[in-house]
Amino acid sequence: MASAVRDGRTVIVVGSGLAGLTAASAALQSNANAVVLLERAAKPGGNSIKASSGINGAPTRFQLQSHPDTAFFSDTVKSAGKRIYSEATLEQTRRKGLIKLLTDSSAAAVDFLANEIGVDLSVVTQLGGHSAARTHRGAGRTPPGADIITRLLGELRQDSRFELKTDSEVIRLLSSSHSPGPAGSSSPPAIIGVEYRSGNELSSVAGPVVFATGGFAGDADGLLAKHRPDLSGLPSTNEPRSGMHRLLTDVGAQLVDMDSVQIHPTGFVDPLSRDSPLKFLAAEMLRGEGGILLHNGRRFVDELDTREHVSRAIMDMEPGSGPLKQWDVQLLLDPGACQTAASHVAFYEWKGLLSRKKVSELDETTRSTLRDYSLAATKQIPDVFGRTSFGHWALTGGHEDDDQEVCIGWVTPVTHFTMGGVAINDKCQVLSSSLDAETEAPVPGLWAAGEITGGIHGDNRLGGSSLLECVVFGRIAGEQAAAEARSN
Ligand SMILES: Cc1cc2nc3c(=O)[nH]c(=O)nc-3n(C[C@H](O)[C@H](O)[C@H](O)COP(=O)(O)OP(=O)(O)OC[C@H]3O[C@@H](n4cnc5c(N)ncnc54)[C@H](O)[C@@H]3O)c2cc1C
């Protein structure tokens, strides 16, 4: 094994998704001597680069609301569901503290990306489970994940203190010898670096570590099968890859909420490869901009309810036939929704996932559904499913609609995001104590951010809050690790 070249004053970031890149950027801004970013894949970006709906923030200058949006915290607590109302008061306080940190820092996170990194976040949409439009994306053709990652990486590459090593998989955290802790207990050994593999070569690097290796929705036969065997057979939006949680539990980290897995209600079913287990996400903003879901030509849910509720409404119905567990549901966008989501729609049409039809070519059940929904969208009748926001839906329900074109595709629920992960505190230190412990026991020298962490989203993550957690907690983790590196 090649020995460690550095002296402990280098910040080590593991994983080049948004959490890792943000941590690297924050560490450099906090005067770290050097930052080395280790990435297992050949290309940087992780699942972050696929993000298509946007990033949450409130209140921001991009939100065109008459009153400042102050409900982000309460929406997030509501979405987190039962897990946040744990009987252990300390645990409840800690979970709410993390949510407060996430939502209170959200406007600054959007400002950081827009003002310092130059990302266009001027278009704001309301996604499911939100009581206001607060999910930001750009007006151009590049989806938000790709735009954010490309710009952030470009910025980092201009700094001579930054080094990105791809094809470099971290296989072990290196720790100091065991040290006695306070009050007769023992604190876990400090992390002093990592060992990684590049091709056939093993190397190590010394320094404080920010761990940002993402979730485990793509680990179908490993962590997912272990914690949620009932989800086997569902397709996924995540690249197939194993979760890295064991590397952290090996050094004492506690896991929380590992059985809390988010099912996204709408993964596209490609008519040419219906049985592929990897699905393209039908971005939530397609529904946010007015799109509706149909089963046999009829709506069956408020499409802007939480992902969990919409997914359950689909999965309560009879699945379709075939080797995968999937359902025959249509996503339909009217001309107003198609136009507002034009850049997404063009991509999905090019991929063969959406196609166009005139309203007059639809079957009578679907046309009748469109008439009713259009009346609700124009506020002539209340919506039967209680939907109150209709995006840019433009059909009126009259004969003039017949010549208009709608966009239609097939969708099905997919595993999408894992709410569970390692326990952290508000400084992003990885904890070896449970969330209800009297005294917190951070693992010295180790921070984590992004989807690898647990305890923030509880039962259900709101759309747009994952990119946000990467930025908010990535910045904290990077700053903290840089401070540690400077003190070495
Ligand atoms: C299709 C899709 C669309 C989405 N859209 C949105 C959206 O619009 N808004 C939103 O908020 N969220 C969205 N999400 C969720 C969000 O993108 C992810 O949860 C988030 O980006 C995770 O970021 P991360 O940095 O934690 O992990 P990732 O981006 O997954 O990055 C982790 C990186 O760590 C690397 N890695 C893993 N193990 C090792 C190791 N041992 N050594 C070195 N490197 C390692 C991986 O290769 C990967 O590059 C979407 C997710 C998907 C799949």
PDB file of C-alpha atoms in Angstrom, residues 270-422:
ATOM      1  CA  ASP A 270     -40.348   3.262 -21.761  1.00  0.00           C
ATOM      2  CA  PRO A 271     -42.696   1.507 -24.209  1.00  0.00           C
ATOM      3  CA  LEU A 272     -39.613   0.038 -25.952  1.00  0.00           C
ATOM      4  CA  SER A 273     -38.093  -1.430 -22.757  1.00  0.00           C
ATOM      5  CA  ARG A 274     -41.046  -1.838 -20.438  1.00  0.00           C
ATOM      6  CA  ASP A 275     -39.235  -4.305 -18.157  1.00  0.00           C
ATOM      7  CA  SER A 276     -36.038  -2.311 -17.559  1.00  0.00           C
ATOM      8  CA  PRO A 277     -35.444  -1.947 -13.761  1.00  0.00           C
ATOM      9  CA  LEU A 278     -33.802   1.520 -14.206  1.00  0.00           C
ATOM     10  CA  LYS A 279     -36.378   4.191 -15.005  1.00  0.00           C
ATOM     11  CA  PHE A 280     -36.142   7.840 -15.995  1.00  0.00           C
ATOM     12  CA  LEU A 281     -37.825  10.058 -13.484  1.00  0.00           C
ATOM     13  CA  ALA A 282     -40.938  11.855 -14.675  1.00  0.00           C
ATOM     14  CA  ALA A 283     -40.049  15.056 -12.819  1.00  0.00           C
ATOM     15  CA  GLU A 284     -42.489  16.166 -10.185  1.00  0.00           C
ATOM     16  CA  MET A 285     -42.675  19.612 -11.794  1.00  0.00           C
ATOM     17  CA  LEU A 286     -44.629  18.014 -14.678  1.00  0.00           C
ATOM     18  CA  ARG A 287     -47.470  17.579 -12.191  1.00  0.00           C
ATOM     19  CA  GLY A 288     -46.613  20.888 -10.519  1.00  0.00           C
ATOM     20  CA  GLU A 289     -47.124  22.692 -13.827  1.00  0.00           C
ATOM     21  CA  GLY A 290     -50.593  21.147 -14.151  1.00  0.00           C
ATOM     22  CA  GLY A 291     -50.091  17.506 -15.263  1.00  0.00           C
ATOM     23  CA  ILE A 292     -52.591  14.862 -14.136  1.00  0.00           C
ATOM     24  CA  LEU A 293     -52.494  11.104 -13.521  1.00  0.00           C
ATOM     25  CA  LEU A 294     -55.022   8.735 -15.090  1.00  0.00           C
ATOM     26  CA  HIS A 295     -55.916   5.087 -14.610  1.00  0.00           C
ATOM     27  CA  ASN A 296     -58.229   3.776 -17.325  1.00  0.00           C
ATOM     28  CA  GLY A 297     -58.880   7.407 -18.304  1.00  0.00           C
ATOM     29  CA  ARG A 298     -59.911   8.558 -14.825  1.00  0.00           C
ATOM     30  CA  ARG A 299     -58.094  10.612 -12.174  1.00  0.00           C
ATOM     31  CA  PHE A 300     -57.796   8.947  -8.764  1.00  0.00           C
ATOM     32  CA  VAL A 301     -55.801  11.337  -6.512  1.00  0.00           C
ATOM     33  CA  ASP A 302     -54.751  14.955  -5.910  1.00  0.00           C
ATOM     34  CA  GLU A 303     -51.563  14.781  -7.990  1.00  0.00           C
ATOM     35  CA  LEU A 304     -49.906  17.362  -5.720  1.00  0.00           C
ATOM     36  CA  ASP A 305     -50.405  15.407  -2.517  1.00  0.00           C
ATOM     37  CA  THR A 306     -47.189  14.026  -0.963  1.00  0.00           C
ATOM     38  CA  ARG A 307     -45.194  11.463  -2.933  1.00  0.00           C
ATOM     39  CA  GLU A 308     -46.065   8.879  -0.321  1.00  0.00           C
ATOM     40  CA  HIS A 309     -49.805   9.464  -0.682  1.00  0.00           C
ATOM     41  CA  VAL A 310     -49.754   9.544  -4.495  1.00  0.00           C
ATOM     42  CA  SER A 311     -47.592   6.394  -4.623  1.00  0.00           C
ATOM     43  CA  ARG A 312     -49.909   4.606  -2.198  1.00  0.00           C
ATOM     44  CA  ALA A 313     -52.951   5.591  -4.280  1.00  0.00           C
ATOM     45  CA  ILE A 314     -51.305   3.930  -7.302  1.00  0.00           C
ATOM     46  CA  MET A 315     -50.003   0.873  -5.444  1.00  0.00           C
ATOM     47  CA  ASP A 316     -53.431   0.225  -3.914  1.00  0.00           C
ATOM     48  CA  MET A 317     -54.615  -0.523  -7.457  1.00  0.00           C
ATOM     49  CA  GLU A 318     -53.989  -3.775  -9.332  1.00  0.00           C
ATOM     50  CA  PRO A 319     -50.450  -3.894 -10.845  1.00  0.00           C
ATOM     51  CA  GLY A 320     -49.906  -4.580 -14.549  1.00  0.00           C
ATOM     52  CA  SER A 321     -48.481  -7.848 -15.848  1.00  0.00           C
ATOM     53  CA  GLY A 322     -44.746  -8.603 -16.318  1.00  0.00           C
ATOM     54  CA  PRO A 323     -41.652  -9.511 -14.269  1.00  0.00           C
ATOM     55  CA  LEU A 324     -41.466  -6.140 -12.438  1.00  0.00           C
ATOM     56  CA  LYS A 325     -43.955  -4.773  -9.936  1.00  0.00           C
ATOM     57  CA  GLN A 326     -45.321  -1.903 -12.027  1.00  0.00           C
ATOM     58  CA  TRP A 327     -48.630  -0.169 -12.743  1.00  0.00           C
ATOM     59  CA  ASP A 328     -50.356   1.119 -15.893  1.00  0.00           C
ATOM     60  CA  VAL A 329     -50.851   4.804 -15.113  1.00  0.00           C
ATOM     61  CA  GLN A 330     -50.817   7.666 -17.629  1.00  0.00           C
ATOM     62  CA  LEU A 331     -49.328  11.112 -17.067  1.00  0.00           C
ATOM     63  CA  LEU A 332     -51.096  13.744 -19.164  1.00  0.00           C
ATOM     64  CA  LEU A 333     -50.035  17.383 -19.682  1.00  0.00           C
ATOM     65  CA  ASP A 334     -52.201  19.931 -21.455  1.00  0.00           C
ATOM     66  CA  PRO A 335     -50.681  22.552 -23.823  1.00  0.00           C
ATOM     67  CA  GLY A 336     -50.174  25.033 -20.946  1.00  0.00           C
ATOM     68  CA  ALA A 337     -48.268  22.513 -18.822  1.00  0.00           C
ATOM     69  CA  CYS A 338     -46.310  21.233 -21.885  1.00  0.00           C
ATOM     70  CA  GLN A 339     -45.313  24.773 -22.785  1.00  0.00           C
ATOM     71  CA  THR A 340     -44.129  25.709 -19.281  1.00  0.00           C
ATOM     72  CA  ALA A 341     -42.180  22.452 -18.951  1.00  0.00           C
ATOM     73  CA  ALA A 342     -40.953  22.717 -22.582  1.00  0.00           C
ATOM     74  CA  SER A 343     -37.302  21.858 -21.957  1.00  0.00           C
ATOM     75  CA  HIS A 344     -38.196  18.736 -19.938  1.00  0.00           C
ATOM     76  CA  VAL A 345     -40.912  17.737 -22.403  1.00  0.00           C
ATOM     77  CA  ALA A 346     -38.577  18.044 -25.411  1.00  0.00           C
ATOM     78  CA  PHE A 347     -36.105  15.697 -23.700  1.00  0.00           C
ATOM     79  CA  TYR A 348     -38.757  13.133 -22.759  1.00  0.00           C
ATOM     80  CA  GLU A 349     -40.219  13.231 -26.298  1.00  0.00           C
ATOM     81  CA  TRP A 350     -36.754  12.694 -27.729  1.00  0.00           C
ATOM     82  CA  LYS A 351     -36.365   9.691 -25.407  1.00  0.00           C
ATOM     83  CA  GLY A 352     -39.733   8.314 -26.592  1.00  0.00           C
ATOM     84  CA  LEU A 353     -41.236   8.635 -23.094  1.00  0.00           C
ATOM     85  CA  LEU A 354     -43.867  11.266 -23.954  1.00  0.00           C
ATOM     86  CA  SER A 355     -45.884  11.565 -27.160  1.00  0.00           C
ATOM     87  CA  ARG A 356     -48.460  14.045 -28.439  1.00  0.00           C
ATOM     88  CA  LYS A 357     -52.119  13.541 -29.290  1.00  0.00           C
ATOM     89  CA  LYS A 358     -54.984  15.888 -30.113  1.00  0.00           C
ATOM     90  CA  VAL A 359     -57.736  16.033 -27.498  1.00  0.00           C
ATOM     91  CA  SER A 360     -60.183  14.874 -30.200  1.00  0.00           C
ATOM     92  CA  GLU A 361     -58.138  11.655 -30.604  1.00  0.00           C
ATOM     93  CA  LEU A 362     -58.530  10.654 -26.928  1.00  0.00           C
ATOM     94  CA  ASP A 363     -61.143   8.155 -25.736  1.00  0.00           C
ATOM     95  CA  GLU A 364     -64.402   9.533 -24.339  1.00  0.00           C
ATOM     96  CA  THR A 365     -63.585   8.687 -20.669  1.00  0.00           C
ATOM     97  CA  THR A 366     -60.326  10.654 -20.841  1.00  0.00           C
ATOM     98  CA  ARG A 367     -62.004  13.589 -22.587  1.00  0.00           C
ATOM     99  CA  SER A 368     -64.699  13.712 -19.934  1.00  0.00           C
ATOM    100  CA  THR A 369     -61.985  13.696 -17.235  1.00  0.00           C
ATOM    101  CA  LEU A 370     -60.226  16.601 -19.004  1.00  0.00           C
ATOM    102  CA  ARG A 371     -63.462  18.591 -19.142  1.00  0.00           C
ATOM    103  CA  ASP A 372     -64.058  18.194 -15.384  1.00  0.00           C
ATOM    104  CA  TYR A 373     -60.452  18.999 -14.471  1.00  0.00           C
ATOM    105  CA  SER A 374     -60.470  22.085 -16.723  1.00  0.00           C
ATOM    106  CA  LEU A 375     -63.581  23.369 -14.970  1.00  0.00           C
ATOM    107  CA  ALA A 376     -61.828  22.899 -11.616  1.00  0.00           C
ATOM    108  CA  ALA A 377     -58.646  24.566 -12.931  1.00  0.00           C
ATOM    109  CA  THR A 378     -60.658  27.601 -14.034  1.00  0.00           C
ATOM    110  CA  LYS A 379     -62.318  27.640 -10.580  1.00  0.00           C
ATOM    111  CA  GLN A 380     -65.819  26.934 -11.931  1.00  0.00           C
ATOM    112  CA  ILE A 381     -66.194  23.850  -9.735  1.00  0.00           C
ATOM    113  CA  PRO A 382     -64.184  22.506  -6.772  1.00  0.00           C
ATOM    114  CA  ASP A 383     -61.757  19.727  -7.669  1.00  0.00           C
ATOM    115  CA  VAL A 384     -63.107  16.302  -6.620  1.00  0.00           C
ATOM    116  CA  PHE A 385     -59.733  15.332  -5.121  1.00  0.00           C
ATOM    117  CA  GLY A 386     -59.170  18.686  -3.412  1.00  0.00           C
ATOM    118  CA  ARG A 387     -56.398  19.881  -5.728  1.00  0.00           C
ATOM    119  CA  THR A 388     -56.030  23.644  -5.357  1.00  0.00           C
ATOM    120  CA  SER A 389     -53.014  24.498  -7.525  1.00  0.00           C
ATOM    121  CA  PHE A 390     -53.257  23.805 -11.270  1.00  0.00           C
ATOM    122  CA  GLY A 391     -49.933  25.159 -12.522  1.00  0.00           C
ATOM    123  CA  HIS A 392     -50.230  26.476 -16.074  1.00  0.00           C
ATOM    124  CA  TRP A 393     -53.147  24.278 -17.190  1.00  0.00           C
ATOM    125  CA  ALA A 394     -54.752  26.116 -20.119  1.00  0.00           C
ATOM    126  CA  LEU A 395     -57.560  23.879 -21.456  1.00  0.00           C
ATOM    127  CA  THR A 396     -60.979  25.330 -20.718  1.00  0.00           C
ATOM    128  CA  GLY A 397     -63.259  22.307 -21.038  1.00  0.00           C
ATOM    129  CA  GLY A 398     -65.059  23.603 -24.168  1.00  0.00           C
ATOM    130  CA  HIS A 399     -65.108  22.440 -27.836  1.00  0.00           C
ATOM    131  CA  GLU A 400     -62.218  24.780 -28.616  1.00  0.00           C
ATOM    132  CA  ASP A 401     -60.003  22.242 -26.772  1.00  0.00           C
ATOM    133  CA  ASP A 402     -60.529  19.541 -29.458  1.00  0.00           C
ATOM    134  CA  ASP A 403     -57.717  20.718 -31.732  1.00  0.00           C
ATOM    135  CA  GLN A 404     -55.259  21.235 -28.880  1.00  0.00           C
ATOM    136  CA  GLU A 405     -52.385  18.775 -28.351  1.00  0.00           C
ATOM    137  CA  VAL A 406     -51.676  17.064 -25.048  1.00  0.00           C
ATOM    138  CA  CYS A 407     -48.505  15.144 -24.050  1.00  0.00           C
ATOM    139  CA  ILE A 408     -48.993  11.613 -22.673  1.00  0.00           C
ATOM    140  CA  GLY A 409     -46.665   8.978 -21.215  1.00  0.00           C
ATOM    141  CA  TRP A 410     -46.858   5.845 -19.039  1.00  0.00           C
ATOM    142  CA  VAL A 411     -45.567   6.030 -15.447  1.00  0.00           C
ATOM    143  CA  THR A 412     -45.166   3.730 -12.448  1.00  0.00           C
ATOM    144  CA  PRO A 413     -43.904   4.013  -8.835  1.00  0.00           C
ATOM    145  CA  VAL A 414     -40.119   3.576  -8.388  1.00  0.00           C
ATOM    146  CA  THR A 415     -37.740   3.497  -5.418  1.00  0.00           C
ATOM    147  CA  HIS A 416     -36.167   6.933  -5.436  1.00  0.00           C
ATOM    148  CA  PHE A 417     -34.646   8.154  -2.179  1.00  0.00           C
ATOM    149  CA  THR A 418     -33.624   6.759   1.187  1.00  0.00           C
ATOM    150  CA  MET A 419     -34.569   8.915   4.174  1.00  0.00           C
ATOM    151  CA  GLY A 420     -32.507   6.776   6.562  1.00  0.00           C
ATOM    152  CA  GLY A 421     -28.771   6.954   7.098  1.00  0.00           C
ATOM    153  CA  VAL A 422     -26.167   7.894   9.679  1.00  0.00           C
TER     154      VAL A 422
END
